[in-house]
């Protein structure tokens, strides 16, 4: 997912934000944050991937608060919110989901079995006017939100949930 996004969006870096916990998932299934950061750093071999756990210090598990923090802290940077198509399909369940799309442009990376579900989701329908063609993806970082693109490429069945289940 990171490699597809980096290439198609012409990004300088990608931040993997290891979350202290997803409010929509059972936290009892999570390893300690320090261990998950360590494992993410082990997997993130590319020098352009930065693994961070700064969200733990924000005091909120919600994406909207993370994006607002980044927007206020790094006013001159161009950020793109990356997510898998499975997240777009369920985004309407997130806190302040409409506002999330107004903070940063979004790139949605296709996932096996999720393409049509994602595009038919309440979020995709709501944000449809801001969708750009994949051919224009490299312009996404400088576009004003709400703007988004669906990126396709080689599909990987890997997910953090599946990785945790196989421990």
C-alpha positions in Angstrom: 0.0 0.0 0.0 2.8 2.4 0.9 4.8 1.7 -2.3 1.7 2.2 -4.5 0.8 5.5 -2.8 4.4 6.8 -2.8 4.8 6.1 -6.6 1.4 7.2 -7.7 1.2 10.4 -5.5 4.9 11.2 -5.9 5.4 11.5 -2.2 8.6 12.2 -0.4 7.7 10.3 2.7 5.0 8.2 4.3 4.3 8.2 8.0 3.0 5.0 9.5 1.1 6.2 12.5 0.9 3.3 15.0 -2.4 3.9 16.8 -2.8 3.5 20.5 -6.1 1.8 19.6 -8.9 1.9 17.2 -12.2 2.9 19.0 -14.1 0.5 16.7 -11.9 -2.5 17.6 -11.3 -4.6 20.7 -8.2 -3.2 22.4 -7.7 -6.4 24.3 -6.4 -8.0 21.1 -3.6 -5.4 20.8 0.0 -5.9 21.8 1.5 -3.0 23.8 2.1 0.1 21.7 5.9 -0.1 22.1 5.9 -3.7 20.7 3.7 -2.7 17.7 6.0 0.3 17.0 9.0 -2.1 17.1 7.3 -4.5 14.8 6.3 -1.8 12.4 9.9 -0.5 12.2 11.1 -4.0 11.5 8.7 -4.2 8.5 9.2 -0.7 7.3 12.6 -1.2 5.6 12.3 1.7 3.1 14.1 4.8 4.2 11.1 7.0 3.1 8.8 5.3 5.7 8.7 7.0 9.1 7.1 5.0 11.9 5.6 7.1 14.7 3.3 6.7 17.7 2.7 10.4 18.4 -1.0 9.8 18.5 -0.6 8.2 21.9 0.3 11.7 23.3 -2.7 13.4 21.8 -5.2 12.1 24.3 -7.7 11.1 21.6 -8.1 7.9 19.5 -10.0 9.7 16.8 -8.6 10.3 13.3 -10.2 13.8 13.1 -8.1 14.9 16.1 -4.9 13.5 14.6 -5.5 15.3 11.3 -6.3 18.6 13.0 -3.1 18.2 15.1 -1.0 17.6 12.0 -2.7 20.5 10.1 -2.0 22.9 12.9 1.5 21.6 13.7 2.8 21.5 10.1 1.0 24.3 8.3 3.4 24.4 5.3 3.5 20.6 4.6 1.3 18.9 2.1 -0.3 15.8 3.7 -2.4 13.1 2.1 -4.5 10.8 4.3 -3.9 7.2 3.1 -6.3 4.4 3.8 -7.3 1.1 2.5 -10.6 0.6 0.6 -11.9 -1.4 3.5 -11.6 1.7 5.7 -13.5 3.9 3.1 -16.3 1.2 3.1 -16.8 1.7 6.8 -15.7 5.3 7.2 -19.3 6.5 7.8 -19.0 4.8 11.2 -16.0 7.0 12.2 -16.4 10.1 14.4 -16.6 13.3 12.3 -16.1 11.3 9.1 -17.3 14.1 6.9 -14.8 16.5 8.5 -11.9 14.1 8.0 -12.2 14.6 4.2 -12.2 18.4 4.7 -8.8 18.4 6.4 -6.5 16.6 3.9 -6.9 15.1 0.5 -7.3 11.3 0.7 -5.8 8.4 -1.2 -7.8 5.2 -1.0 -5.7 2.1 -1.9 -7.7 -0.8 -3.2 -7.8 -4.0 -1.1 -8.9 -7.5 -2.2 -12.7 -7.8 -2.1 -13.3 -4.2 -1.1 -13.3 -2.2 -4.4 -17.0 -2.2 -5.1 -18.0 -2.0 -1.4 -15.8 1.1 -1.0 -17.1 2.9 -4.0 -20.7 2.1 -3.0 -20.2 3.3 0.6 -21.9 6.3 2.1 -18.5 8.0 2.4 -17.6 7.5 -1.3 -21.0 8.7 -2.4 -20.8 11.8 -0.1 -17.3 12.6 -1.4 -18.0 11.7 -5.0 -17.7 15.4 -6.3 -14.1 15.5 -5.0 -12.9 12.3 -6.6 -10.1 12.7 -9.2 -9.0 10.2 -11.8 -6.0 7.9 -11.0 -4.2 9.5 -13.9 -4.2 12.8 -11.9 -3.1 11.2 -8.7 0.3 13.0 -8.6 -1.6 16.3 -8.2 -3.5 15.1 -5.1 -1.0 16.4 -2.5 -1.5 20.0 -3.7 -5.2 19.9 -4.1 -7.5 21.4 -1.6 -9.6 19.0 0.5 -12.0 17.5 0.0 -10.3 15.7 -2.9 -9.6 12.0 -3.2 -8.4 9.2 -5.5 -8.9 5.5 -5.6 -5.5 3.8 -6.3 -5.3 0.4 -7.8 -2.3 -1.9 -8.2 -1.1 -5.3 -7.1 -3.5 -6.3 -4.4 -2.2 -7.6 -1.1 -4.3 -9.7 1.3 -2.2 -8.5 4.3 -3.9 -6.4 7.0 -3.0 -5.5 10.5 -5.9 -7.6 11.8 -4.8 -10.7 9.8 -1.2 -10.2 11.0 -2.3 -10.0 14.6 -4.5 -13.1 14.2 -1.5 -15.2 13.0 0.7 -14.5 15.9 
